[in-house]
Amino acid sequence: MTDGIQLVPFEEDSYYQDPAGFFARLRESRPVAPVPMAGRGRAWFITRDADVRAALADPRLANDVHHFPGGGRQRPSEAAGGVHAHLLNTDPPVHARLRRLVWKAFTPRRVARLRPWAQEVAAGLLDEMETAGGVTDLLAAYARPLPGAVLCELLGVPAADRGWISAAVEDYGTPGEADRVTRQLSAYLTELIAARRADPGDDLLSALALVRDYVSEDGSGVGLTDTEARSLAFQIIMGGFGTTVNLIGNGTLALLTHPRELARLRADPSLLPAAIEELLRFTSPLNHATDRFTTQDMTVGGTVIPAGEWVFMAISSANRDPARFPDPDRLDLRRDTSGHLAFGHGIHYCLGASLARVEAEVALGALLARFPGLSLAVPPGELRWRPDSLMHGLETLPVRLA
Ligand code: HEM
């Protein structure tokens, strides 16, 4: 670009390995920072809590690429299998309609019903770990299988298909695999939704297939199209998997590397819900919100971002902003975490936040109760973080069980 805007150097691997360090430097020196970005020319990181919060609620930042200034664009997933018509790819008023319909199907009762089921799955996984003994990769043995199983149960995926679906979702992040996984899941969900429309069960997919907005004159109601129902199911699987895996993985690592806080939690398990909020703040499973673009020139924190530019609102940076949280780099399970942005803010606030909290409570509660001597099996400095801009998660987490 030739508009004279000086880019901030961006070294991908050092960002993946230490996003908190990268964001701390930006918050201090360039809180609204343009960086070079492969495939996009440049993109902007917004890093201070007040700016991130305001930007997440600002309708001038849009998600639907058909609204891109100077001509709409296509999402890659649009070509790859018709799973693009979901909440994070839409702007008002389409977003409001989808969200209203999804809320009717994704009820608090449905989430509450999953808790005992998730407890059983967790107990089974812990049994297997205990039998195997020794050093275990906690991600492979526990943090990944649990959310995969919960999401399949939520949607009503038949037991026979759960194994390959969980494997496919894990493969999605492997370079070159996203299109194949998208097409495979899209074809599968199309068939399953048709089957559920014909013969509904007591699951979220049936509820999505049948949900209606009673706006038509004859009272028959208007529901989700097949593409919308398929896209929402796809988004729930994708949005609910890696995020929760990372909360369990990153959260466990944070506890194991802060023995005083871990001892506090072990001494008082009623601290668990508050501990999870602090782990969400401190370890932020997502580095930033999903990509938005400016629909017009806008000034953020005194800096003008021109129209038609990609913007990343760094929620994990906001969660470590000393202007919001005193001594933010300290893990403190008893601190006031209200207003953390780990689940986002504004109209796109996480749909699955209550389910994620249930899963984390079940996962961490059961893990700590089962293995009182749980410890890291390698020095923390040897752990590697996955090369992913959006998600902040470990490659592996080797732990010793006793
Ligand atoms: C620890 C776990 C989770 C974290 C940290 C998390 C975080 C987030 C964040 C930050 C957003 C907003 C993204 C943005 O504004 O660009 C979001 C949106 C969303 N999340 Fe989650 N999420 C988690 C678990 C889940 C689960 C379990 C589900 C589904 C069962 C889910 C489904 C969604 C959906 C559908 C949206 C889009 C909402 C909308 O656009 O209106 N998430 N999540």
GROMACS .gro file of C-alpha atoms and ligand atoms in nm:
model
  445
    1MET     CA    1   0.000   0.000   0.000
    2THR     CA    2   0.126   0.348  -0.074
    3ASP     CA    3  -0.068   0.566   0.172
    4GLY     CA    4   0.232   0.627   0.399
    5ILE     CA    5   0.095   0.429   0.696
    6GLN     CA    6   0.394   0.272   0.876
    7LEU     CA    7   0.338  -0.097   0.949
    8VAL     CA    8   0.440  -0.257   1.277
    9PRO     CA    9   0.669  -0.560   1.222
   10PHE     CA   10   0.478  -0.884   1.271
   11GLU     CA   11   0.671  -1.207   1.320
   12GLU     CA   12   0.413  -1.482   1.308
   13ASP     CA   13   0.581  -1.750   1.515
   14SER     CA   14   0.680  -1.519   1.799
   15TYR     CA   15   0.318  -1.395   1.806
   16TYR     CA   16   0.183  -1.752   1.823
   17GLN     CA   17   0.427  -1.844   2.100
   18ASP     CA   18   0.371  -1.530   2.308
   19PRO     CA   19   0.064  -1.328   2.208
   20ALA     CA   20   0.050  -1.166   2.554
   21GLY     CA   21   0.402  -1.022   2.506
   22PHE     CA   22   0.324  -0.900   2.154
   23PHE     CA   23   0.002  -0.732   2.268
   24ALA     CA   24   0.163  -0.576   2.577
   25ARG     CA   25   0.415  -0.401   2.350
   26LEU     CA   26   0.138  -0.278   2.118
   27ARG     CA   27  -0.081  -0.152   2.405
   28GLU     CA   28   0.212   0.062   2.520
   29SER     CA   29   0.353   0.182   2.190
   30ARG     CA   30   0.087   0.157   1.917
   31PRO     CA   31  -0.256   0.058   2.056
   32VAL     CA   32  -0.418   0.070   1.711
   33ALA     CA   33  -0.152  -0.097   1.498
   34PRO     CA   34  -0.140  -0.181   1.127
   35VAL     CA   35   0.055  -0.503   1.060
   36PRO     CA   36   0.149  -0.680   0.736
   37MET     CA   37  -0.072  -0.984   0.688
   38ALA     CA   38  -0.039  -1.260   0.430
   39GLY     CA   39  -0.328  -1.259   0.184
   40ARG     CA   40  -0.472  -0.933   0.312
   41GLY     CA   41  -0.201  -0.675   0.256
   42ARG     CA   42  -0.238  -0.529   0.601
   43ALA     CA   43  -0.468  -0.566   0.900
   44TRP     CA   44  -0.514  -0.365   1.219
   45PHE     CA   45  -0.484  -0.487   1.575
   46ILE     CA   46  -0.680  -0.296   1.840
   47THR     CA   47  -0.534  -0.380   2.181
   48ARG     CA   48  -0.659  -0.152   2.461
   49ASP     CA   49  -0.963  -0.265   2.660
   50ALA     CA   50  -1.169   0.052   2.607
   51ASP     CA   51  -1.104   0.054   2.230
   52VAL     CA   52  -1.166  -0.321   2.189
   53ARG     CA   53  -1.491  -0.300   2.386
   54ALA     CA   54  -1.614   0.001   2.185
   55ALA     CA   55  -1.512  -0.156   1.853
   56LEU     CA   56  -1.693  -0.483   1.931
   57ALA     CA   57  -2.014  -0.282   1.969
   58ASP     CA   58  -1.956  -0.053   1.669
   59PRO     CA   59  -2.183  -0.121   1.369
   60ARG     CA   60  -1.928   0.039   1.135
   61LEU     CA   61  -1.723  -0.278   1.174
   62ALA     CA   62  -1.897  -0.554   0.977
   63ASN     CA   63  -1.870  -0.932   0.940
   64ASP     CA   64  -2.063  -1.001   0.619
   65VAL     CA   65  -1.814  -0.976   0.334
   66HIS     CA   66  -2.097  -0.911   0.089
   67HIS     CA   67  -2.100  -0.564   0.252
   68PHE     CA   68  -1.731  -0.499   0.180
   69PRO     CA   69  -1.688  -0.138   0.060
   70GLY     CA   70  -1.634  -0.113  -0.313
   71GLY     CA   71  -1.785  -0.454  -0.388
   72GLY     CA   72  -1.887  -0.766  -0.202
   73ARG     CA   73  -1.662  -1.069  -0.168
   74GLN     CA   74  -1.706  -1.439  -0.106
   75ARG     CA   75  -1.596  -1.634   0.198
   76PRO     CA   76  -1.387  -1.939   0.103
   77SER     CA   77  -1.643  -2.154   0.292
   78GLU     CA   78  -1.914  -2.033   0.055
   79ALA     CA   79  -1.750  -2.212  -0.235
   80ALA     CA   80  -1.647  -2.508  -0.022
   81GLY     CA   81  -1.983  -2.632   0.086
   82GLY     CA   82  -2.257  -2.384   0.170
   83VAL     CA   83  -2.187  -2.345   0.542
   84HIS     CA   84  -2.133  -1.969   0.529
   85ALA     CA   85  -2.482  -1.850   0.634
   86HIS     CA   86  -2.408  -1.837   1.007
   87LEU     CA   87  -2.399  -1.582   1.286
   88LEU     CA   88  -2.037  -1.472   1.255
   89ASN     CA   89  -2.073  -1.408   0.880
   90THR     CA   90  -2.381  -1.190   0.907
   91ASP     CA   91  -2.466  -0.834   1.006
   92PRO     CA   92  -2.797  -0.688   1.124
   93PRO     CA   93  -3.080  -0.741   1.037
   94VAL     CA   94  -3.000  -1.092   0.911
   95HIS     CA   95  -2.789  -1.162   1.220
   96ALA     CA   96  -3.074  -1.062   1.455
   97ARG     CA   97  -3.316  -1.297   1.279
   98LEU     CA   98  -3.075  -1.592   1.294
   99ARG     CA   99  -2.984  -1.523   1.656
  100ARG     CA  100  -3.352  -1.504   1.760
  101LEU     CA  101  -3.422  -1.838   1.593
  102VAL     CA  102  -3.113  -2.008   1.736
  103TRP     CA  103  -3.199  -1.889   2.087
  104LYS     CA  104  -3.537  -2.061   2.059
  105ALA     CA  105  -3.360  -2.390   1.990
  106PHE     CA  106  -3.045  -2.355   2.206
  107THR     CA  107  -3.222  -2.316   2.541
  108PRO     CA  108  -3.071  -2.306   2.894
  109ARG     CA  109  -3.262  -2.628   2.970
  110ARG     CA  110  -3.083  -2.802   2.684
  111VAL     CA  111  -2.745  -2.688   2.822
  112ALA     CA  112  -2.830  -2.789   3.179
  113ARG     CA  113  -2.930  -3.138   3.063
  114LEU     CA  114  -2.579  -3.191   2.923
  115ARG     CA  115  -2.401  -3.153   3.258
  116PRO     CA  116  -2.460  -3.504   3.399
  117TRP     CA  117  -2.387  -3.653   3.059
  118ALA     CA  118  -2.059  -3.460   3.034
  119GLN     CA  119  -1.969  -3.577   3.387
  120GLU     CA  120  -2.007  -3.939   3.277
  121VAL     CA  121  -1.793  -3.886   2.968
  122ALA     CA  122  -1.525  -3.710   3.176
  123ALA     CA  123  -1.523  -3.993   3.431
  124GLY     CA  124  -1.480  -4.251   3.152
  125LEU     CA  125  -1.188  -4.060   3.000
  126LEU     CA  126  -1.023  -4.023   3.341
  127ASP     CA  127  -1.062  -4.399   3.398
  128GLU     CA  128  -0.876  -4.463   3.073
  129MET     CA  129  -0.602  -4.220   3.168
  130GLU     CA  130  -0.567  -4.377   3.512
  131THR     CA  131  -0.542  -4.725   3.362
  132ALA     CA  132  -0.274  -4.610   3.117
  133GLY     CA  133  -0.089  -4.424   3.399
  134GLY     CA  134   0.248  -4.251   3.366
  135VAL     CA  135   0.284  -3.949   3.138
  136THR     CA  136  -0.018  -3.853   2.927
  137ASP     CA  137  -0.087  -3.584   2.669
  138LEU     CA  138  -0.382  -3.421   2.843
  139LEU     CA  139  -0.505  -3.266   2.519
  140ALA     CA  140  -0.527  -3.596   2.329
  141ALA     CA  141  -0.660  -3.799   2.622
  142TYR     CA  142  -0.904  -3.552   2.777
  143ALA     CA  143  -0.929  -3.189   2.661
  144ARG     CA  144  -1.015  -3.282   2.299
  145PRO     CA  145  -1.243  -3.585   2.334
  146LEU     CA  146  -1.471  -3.421   2.593
  147PRO     CA  147  -1.592  -3.115   2.395
  148GLY     CA  148  -1.619  -3.327   2.077
  149ALA     CA  149  -1.848  -3.572   2.256
  150VAL     CA  150  -2.056  -3.295   2.417
  151LEU     CA  151  -2.113  -3.115   2.086
  152CYS     CA  152  -2.219  -3.438   1.913
  153GLU     CA  153  -2.460  -3.515   2.197
  154LEU     CA  154  -2.599  -3.160   2.187
  155LEU     CA  155  -2.665  -3.179   1.813
  156GLY     CA  156  -2.790  -3.537   1.819
  157VAL     CA  157  -2.517  -3.688   1.600
  158PRO     CA  158  -2.566  -4.069   1.605
  159ALA     CA  159  -2.307  -4.256   1.813
  160ALA     CA  160  -2.162  -4.437   1.508
  161ASP     CA  161  -2.059  -4.106   1.346
  162ARG     CA  162  -1.907  -3.933   1.650
  163GLY     CA  163  -1.555  -4.073   1.607
  164TRP     CA  164  -1.498  -3.956   1.250
  165ILE     CA  165  -1.668  -3.621   1.314
  166SER     CA  166  -1.440  -3.544   1.610
  167ALA     CA  167  -1.138  -3.648   1.399
  168ALA     CA  168  -1.256  -3.429   1.109
  169VAL     CA  169  -1.298  -3.127   1.336
  170GLU     CA  170  -0.945  -3.176   1.469
  171ASP     CA  171  -0.813  -3.202   1.110
  172TYR     CA  172  -0.979  -2.871   1.014
  173GLY     CA  173  -0.685  -2.671   1.152
  174THR     CA  174  -0.425  -2.874   0.956
  175PRO     CA  175  -0.301  -2.670   0.658
  176GLY     CA  176  -0.481  -2.771   0.338
  177GLU     CA  177  -0.752  -2.970   0.517
  178ALA     CA  178  -1.017  -2.702   0.581
  179ASP     CA  179  -1.194  -2.739   0.245
  180ARG     CA  180  -1.212  -3.118   0.261
  181VAL     CA  181  -1.348  -3.113   0.616
  182THR     CA  182  -1.598  -2.840   0.526
  183ARG     CA  183  -1.735  -3.037   0.231
  184GLN     CA  184  -1.748  -3.362   0.427
  185LEU     CA  185  -1.932  -3.210   0.723
  186SER     CA  186  -2.159  -3.006   0.499
  187ALA     CA  187  -2.273  -3.315   0.305
  188TYR     CA  188  -2.324  -3.507   0.630
  189LEU     CA  189  -2.522  -3.227   0.798
  190THR     CA  190  -2.744  -3.185   0.489
  191GLU     CA  191  -2.852  -3.548   0.515
  192LEU     CA  192  -2.894  -3.539   0.891
  193ILE     CA  193  -3.106  -3.221   0.882
  194ALA     CA  194  -3.333  -3.373   0.615
  195ALA     CA  195  -3.372  -3.683   0.831
  196ARG     CA  196  -3.451  -3.473   1.141
  197ARG     CA  197  -3.707  -3.262   0.955
  198ALA     CA  198  -3.885  -3.584   0.856
  199ASP     CA  199  -3.849  -3.754   1.194
  200PRO     CA  200  -3.750  -3.508   1.470
  201GLY     CA  201  -3.572  -3.612   1.787
  202ASP     CA  202  -3.505  -3.428   2.114
  203ASP     CA  203  -3.179  -3.272   1.995
  204LEU     CA  204  -3.052  -2.932   1.882
  205LEU     CA  205  -3.037  -3.025   1.514
  206SER     CA  206  -3.407  -3.122   1.515
  207ALA     CA  207  -3.487  -2.800   1.702
  208LEU     CA  208  -3.293  -2.595   1.443
  209ALA     CA  209  -3.468  -2.778   1.159
  210LEU     CA  210  -3.813  -2.706   1.304
  211VAL     CA  211  -3.778  -2.367   1.475
  212ARG     CA  212  -4.017  -2.097   1.349
  213ASP     CA  213  -4.057  -1.718   1.370
  214TYR     CA  214  -4.432  -1.653   1.369
  215VAL     CA  215  -4.431  -1.358   1.132
  216SER     CA  216  -4.626  -1.485   0.831
  217GLU     CA  217  -4.989  -1.382   0.789
  218ASP     CA  218  -5.126  -1.735   0.782
  219GLY     CA  219  -4.950  -1.807   1.112
  220SER     CA  220  -4.745  -2.090   0.964
  221GLY     CA  221  -4.416  -1.925   1.064
  222VAL     CA  222  -4.086  -1.880   0.888
  223GLY     CA  223  -3.793  -2.101   0.982
  224LEU     CA  224  -3.430  -2.144   0.888
  225THR     CA  225  -3.344  -2.241   0.533
  226ASP     CA  226  -3.152  -2.566   0.486
  227THR     CA  227  -2.836  -2.363   0.421
  228GLU     CA  228  -2.886  -2.160   0.740
  229ALA     CA  229  -2.958  -2.465   0.958
  230ARG     CA  230  -2.655  -2.646   0.811
  231SER     CA  231  -2.433  -2.338   0.854
  232LEU     CA  232  -2.541  -2.285   1.215
  233ALA     CA  233  -2.480  -2.650   1.302
  234PHE     CA  234  -2.139  -2.630   1.136
  235GLN     CA  235  -2.058  -2.311   1.326
  236ILE     CA  236  -2.164  -2.461   1.658
  237ILE     CA  237  -1.935  -2.761   1.597
  238MET     CA  238  -1.640  -2.544   1.487
  239GLY     CA  239  -1.697  -2.258   1.733
  240GLY     CA  240  -1.756  -2.489   2.026
  241PHE     CA  241  -1.464  -2.726   1.981
  242GLY     CA  242  -1.119  -2.560   1.970
  243THR     CA  243  -1.225  -2.285   2.207
  244THR     CA  244  -1.331  -2.526   2.480
  245VAL     CA  245  -1.031  -2.754   2.421
  246ASN     CA  246  -0.808  -2.451   2.475
  247LEU     CA  247  -0.989  -2.340   2.788
  248ILE     CA  248  -0.938  -2.684   2.942
  249GLY     CA  249  -0.577  -2.713   2.817
  250ASN     CA  250  -0.460  -2.357   2.882
  251GLY     CA  251  -0.651  -2.348   3.210
  252THR     CA  252  -0.485  -2.667   3.335
  253LEU     CA  253  -0.143  -2.534   3.235
  254ALA     CA  254  -0.208  -2.205   3.418
  255LEU     CA  255  -0.307  -2.392   3.735
  256LEU     CA  256  -0.010  -2.629   3.721
  257THR     CA  257   0.232  -2.339   3.680
  258HIS     CA  258   0.070  -2.141   3.967
  259PRO     CA  259   0.081  -2.392   4.253
  260ARG     CA  260  -0.041  -2.143   4.516
  261GLU     CA  261  -0.357  -2.072   4.318
  262LEU     CA  262  -0.404  -2.442   4.246
  263ALA     CA  263  -0.376  -2.518   4.618
  264ARG     CA  264  -0.641  -2.252   4.690
  265LEU     CA  265  -0.876  -2.417   4.444
  266ARG     CA  266  -0.808  -2.765   4.579
  267ALA     CA  267  -0.874  -2.639   4.931
  268ASP     CA  268  -1.203  -2.476   4.831
  269PRO     CA  269  -1.370  -2.639   4.526
  270SER     CA  270  -1.661  -2.390   4.552
  271LEU     CA  271  -1.412  -2.146   4.399
  272LEU     CA  272  -1.433  -2.334   4.067
  273PRO     CA  273  -1.685  -2.111   3.879
  274ALA     CA  274  -1.490  -1.797   3.975
  275ALA     CA  275  -1.163  -1.972   3.890
  276ILE     CA  276  -1.292  -2.048   3.542
  277GLU     CA  277  -1.372  -1.681   3.481
  278GLU     CA  278  -1.017  -1.590   3.584
  279LEU     CA  279  -0.875  -1.867   3.364
  280LEU     CA  280  -1.084  -1.732   3.073
  281ARG     CA  281  -0.942  -1.384   3.137
  282PHE     CA  282  -0.585  -1.496   3.196
  283THR     CA  283  -0.548  -1.762   2.925
  284SER     CA  284  -0.803  -1.632   2.667
  285PRO     CA  285  -0.868  -1.927   2.433
  286LEU     CA  286  -0.914  -1.675   2.149
  287ASN     CA  287  -0.649  -1.411   2.081
  288HIS     CA  288  -0.887  -1.184   1.897
  289ALA     CA  289  -1.245  -1.170   1.773
  290THR     CA  290  -1.318  -1.306   1.426
  291ASP     CA  291  -1.214  -1.077   1.144
  292ARG     CA  292  -1.422  -0.764   1.084
  293PHE     CA  293  -1.373  -0.492   0.824
  294THR     CA  294  -1.437  -0.117   0.831
  295THR     CA  295  -1.737  -0.013   0.620
  296GLN     CA  296  -1.623   0.352   0.637
  297ASP     CA  297  -1.325   0.549   0.764
  298MET     CA  298  -1.332   0.535   1.143
  299THR     CA  299  -1.121   0.679   1.422
  300VAL     CA  300  -1.024   0.439   1.699
  301GLY     CA  301  -0.815   0.561   1.992
  302GLY     CA  302  -0.713   0.866   1.789
  303THR     CA  303  -0.601   0.663   1.483
  304VAL     CA  304  -0.790   0.668   1.154
  305ILE     CA  305  -0.853   0.325   1.002
  306PRO     CA  306  -0.955   0.371   0.639
  307ALA     CA  307  -1.269   0.206   0.495
  308GLY     CA  308  -1.232  -0.149   0.365
  309GLU     CA  309  -0.956  -0.264   0.603
  310TRP     CA  310  -0.942  -0.582   0.813
  311VAL     CA  311  -0.951  -0.531   1.189
  312PHE     CA  312  -0.866  -0.773   1.470
  313MET     CA  313  -1.001  -0.679   1.809
  314ALA     CA  314  -0.756  -0.836   2.051
  315ILE     CA  315  -0.978  -0.963   2.330
  316SER     CA  316  -0.690  -1.140   2.504
  317SER     CA  317  -0.504  -0.808   2.510
  318ALA     CA  318  -0.806  -0.629   2.659
  319ASN     CA  319  -0.815  -0.900   2.925
  320ARG     CA  320  -0.456  -0.811   3.024
  321ASP     CA  321  -0.497  -0.432   3.005
  322PRO     CA  322  -0.379  -0.279   3.335
  323ALA     CA  323  -0.630   0.003   3.280
  324ARG     CA  324  -0.905  -0.255   3.334
  325PHE     CA  325  -0.752  -0.527   3.556
  326PRO     CA  326  -0.495  -0.432   3.823
  327ASP     CA  327  -0.174  -0.636   3.800
  328PRO     CA  328  -0.321  -0.817   3.495
  329ASP     CA  329  -0.038  -1.067   3.441
  330ARG     CA  330  -0.098  -1.222   3.782
  331LEU     CA  331  -0.332  -1.522   3.802
  332ASP     CA  332  -0.564  -1.453   4.095
  333LEU     CA  333  -0.861  -1.688   4.124
  334ARG     CA  334  -1.035  -1.452   4.363
  335ARG     CA  335  -1.008  -1.134   4.159
  336ASP     CA  336  -1.306  -0.942   4.018
  337THR     CA  337  -1.315  -1.061   3.655
  338SER     CA  338  -1.638  -0.890   3.557
  339GLY     CA  339  -1.620  -0.741   3.211
  340HIS     CA  340  -1.358  -0.981   3.074
  341LEU     CA  341  -1.394  -1.017   2.699
  342ALA     CA  342  -1.305  -1.385   2.651
  343PHE     CA  343  -1.658  -1.451   2.516
  344GLY     CA  344  -1.666  -1.128   2.314
  345HIS     CA  345  -1.908  -0.839   2.355
  346GLY     CA  346  -2.203  -0.687   2.169
  347ILE     CA  347  -2.432  -0.863   1.922
  348HIS     CA  348  -2.187  -1.148   1.850
  349TYR     CA  349  -2.136  -1.236   2.220
  350CYS     CA  350  -2.066  -1.610   2.239
  351LEU     CA  351  -2.379  -1.818   2.193
  352GLY     CA  352  -2.222  -2.113   2.376
  353ALA     CA  353  -2.078  -1.929   2.679
  354SER     CA  354  -2.298  -2.111   2.931
  355LEU     CA  355  -2.220  -2.451   2.774
  356ALA     CA  356  -1.847  -2.371   2.772
  357ARG     CA  357  -1.866  -2.284   3.143
  358VAL     CA  358  -2.043  -2.612   3.221
  359GLU     CA  359  -1.783  -2.810   3.024
  360ALA     CA  360  -1.492  -2.634   3.192
  361GLU     CA  361  -1.641  -2.687   3.539
  362VAL     CA  362  -1.696  -3.054   3.468
  363ALA     CA  363  -1.355  -3.105   3.306
  364LEU     CA  364  -1.137  -2.920   3.556
  365GLY     CA  365  -1.341  -3.024   3.861
  366ALA     CA  366  -1.321  -3.395   3.774
  367LEU     CA  367  -0.954  -3.381   3.668
  368LEU     CA  368  -0.835  -3.215   3.989
  369ALA     CA  369  -1.046  -3.442   4.208
  370ARG     CA  370  -0.916  -3.758   4.036
  371PHE     CA  371  -0.545  -3.672   4.032
  372PRO     CA  372  -0.434  -3.487   4.349
  373GLY     CA  373  -0.069  -3.519   4.237
  374LEU     CA  374  -0.119  -3.395   3.879
  375SER     CA  375   0.192  -3.213   3.750
  376LEU     CA  376   0.356  -3.097   3.429
  377ALA     CA  377   0.580  -3.363   3.276
  378VAL     CA  378   0.805  -3.115   3.090
  379PRO     CA  379   0.945  -2.772   3.179
  380PRO     CA  380   0.688  -2.505   3.073
  381GLY     CA  381   0.944  -2.349   2.836
  382GLU     CA  382   0.940  -2.664   2.622
  383LEU     CA  383   0.569  -2.638   2.543
  384ARG     CA  384   0.477  -2.514   2.194
  385TRP     CA  385   0.167  -2.320   2.092
  386ARG     CA  386  -0.017  -2.400   1.769
  387PRO     CA  387   0.047  -2.174   1.469
  388ASP     CA  388  -0.295  -2.010   1.467
  389SER     CA  389  -0.373  -1.639   1.471
  390LEU     CA  390  -0.722  -1.671   1.617
  391MET     CA  391  -0.698  -1.957   1.866
  392HIS     CA  392  -0.441  -1.969   2.143
  393GLY     CA  393  -0.386  -2.335   2.222
  394LEU     CA  394  -0.107  -2.580   2.293
  395GLU     CA  395   0.025  -2.845   2.056
  396THR     CA  396   0.047  -3.097   2.342
  397LEU     CA  397   0.026  -3.086   2.721
  398PRO     CA  398   0.227  -3.375   2.874
  399VAL     CA  399   0.126  -3.431   3.236
  400ARG     CA  400   0.223  -3.679   3.505
  401LEU     CA  401  -0.081  -3.817   3.683
  402ALA     CA  402   0.069  -3.897   4.021
  403HEM     C1  403  -1.425  -2.150   2.616
  403HEM     C2  404  -1.502  -2.167   2.513
  403HEM     C3  405  -1.544  -2.056   2.421
  403HEM     C4  406  -1.491  -1.934   2.399
  403HEM     C5  407  -1.368  -1.870   2.466
  403HEM     C6  408  -1.571  -1.868   2.298
  403HEM     C7  409  -1.550  -1.740   2.252
  403HEM     C8  410  -1.631  -1.674   2.162
  403HEM     C9  411  -1.613  -1.538   2.118
  403HEM    C10  412  -1.501  -1.446   2.162
  403HEM    C11  413  -1.712  -1.510   2.030
  403HEM    C12  414  -1.734  -1.377   1.959
  403HEM    C13  415  -1.654  -1.375   1.831
  403HEM    C14  416  -1.661  -1.243   1.759
  403HEM     O1  417  -1.721  -1.144   1.806
  403HEM     O2  418  -1.602  -1.239   1.650
  403HEM    C15  419  -1.793  -1.628   2.017
  403HEM    C16  420  -1.903  -1.638   1.936
  403HEM    C17  421  -1.973  -1.755   1.917
  403HEM     N1  422  -1.955  -1.874   1.985
  403HEM    FE1  423  -1.821  -1.910   2.129
  403HEM     N2  424  -1.670  -1.953   2.260
  403HEM    C18  425  -1.659  -2.068   2.333
  403HEM    C19  426  -1.741  -2.180   2.327
  403HEM    C20  427  -1.848  -2.193   2.244
  403HEM    C21  428  -1.935  -2.308   2.238
  403HEM    C22  429  -1.924  -2.430   2.330
  403HEM    C23  430  -2.025  -2.285   2.137
  403HEM    C24  431  -2.139  -2.368   2.088
  403HEM    C25  432  -2.195  -2.465   2.151
  403HEM    C26  433  -1.995  -2.154   2.081
  403HEM    C27  434  -2.063  -2.097   1.977
  403HEM    C28  435  -2.045  -1.965   1.937
  403HEM    C29  436  -2.125  -1.903   1.832
  403HEM    C30  437  -2.238  -1.970   1.753
  403HEM    C31  438  -2.080  -1.771   1.821
  403HEM    C32  439  -2.131  -1.664   1.726
  403HEM    C33  440  -2.232  -1.574   1.794
  403HEM    C34  441  -2.280  -1.461   1.704
  403HEM     O3  442  -2.212  -1.426   1.607
  403HEM     O4  443  -2.388  -1.408   1.732
  403HEM     N3  444  -1.888  -2.102   2.149
  403HEM     N4  445  -1.742  -1.727   2.099
   0.00000   0.00000   0.00000
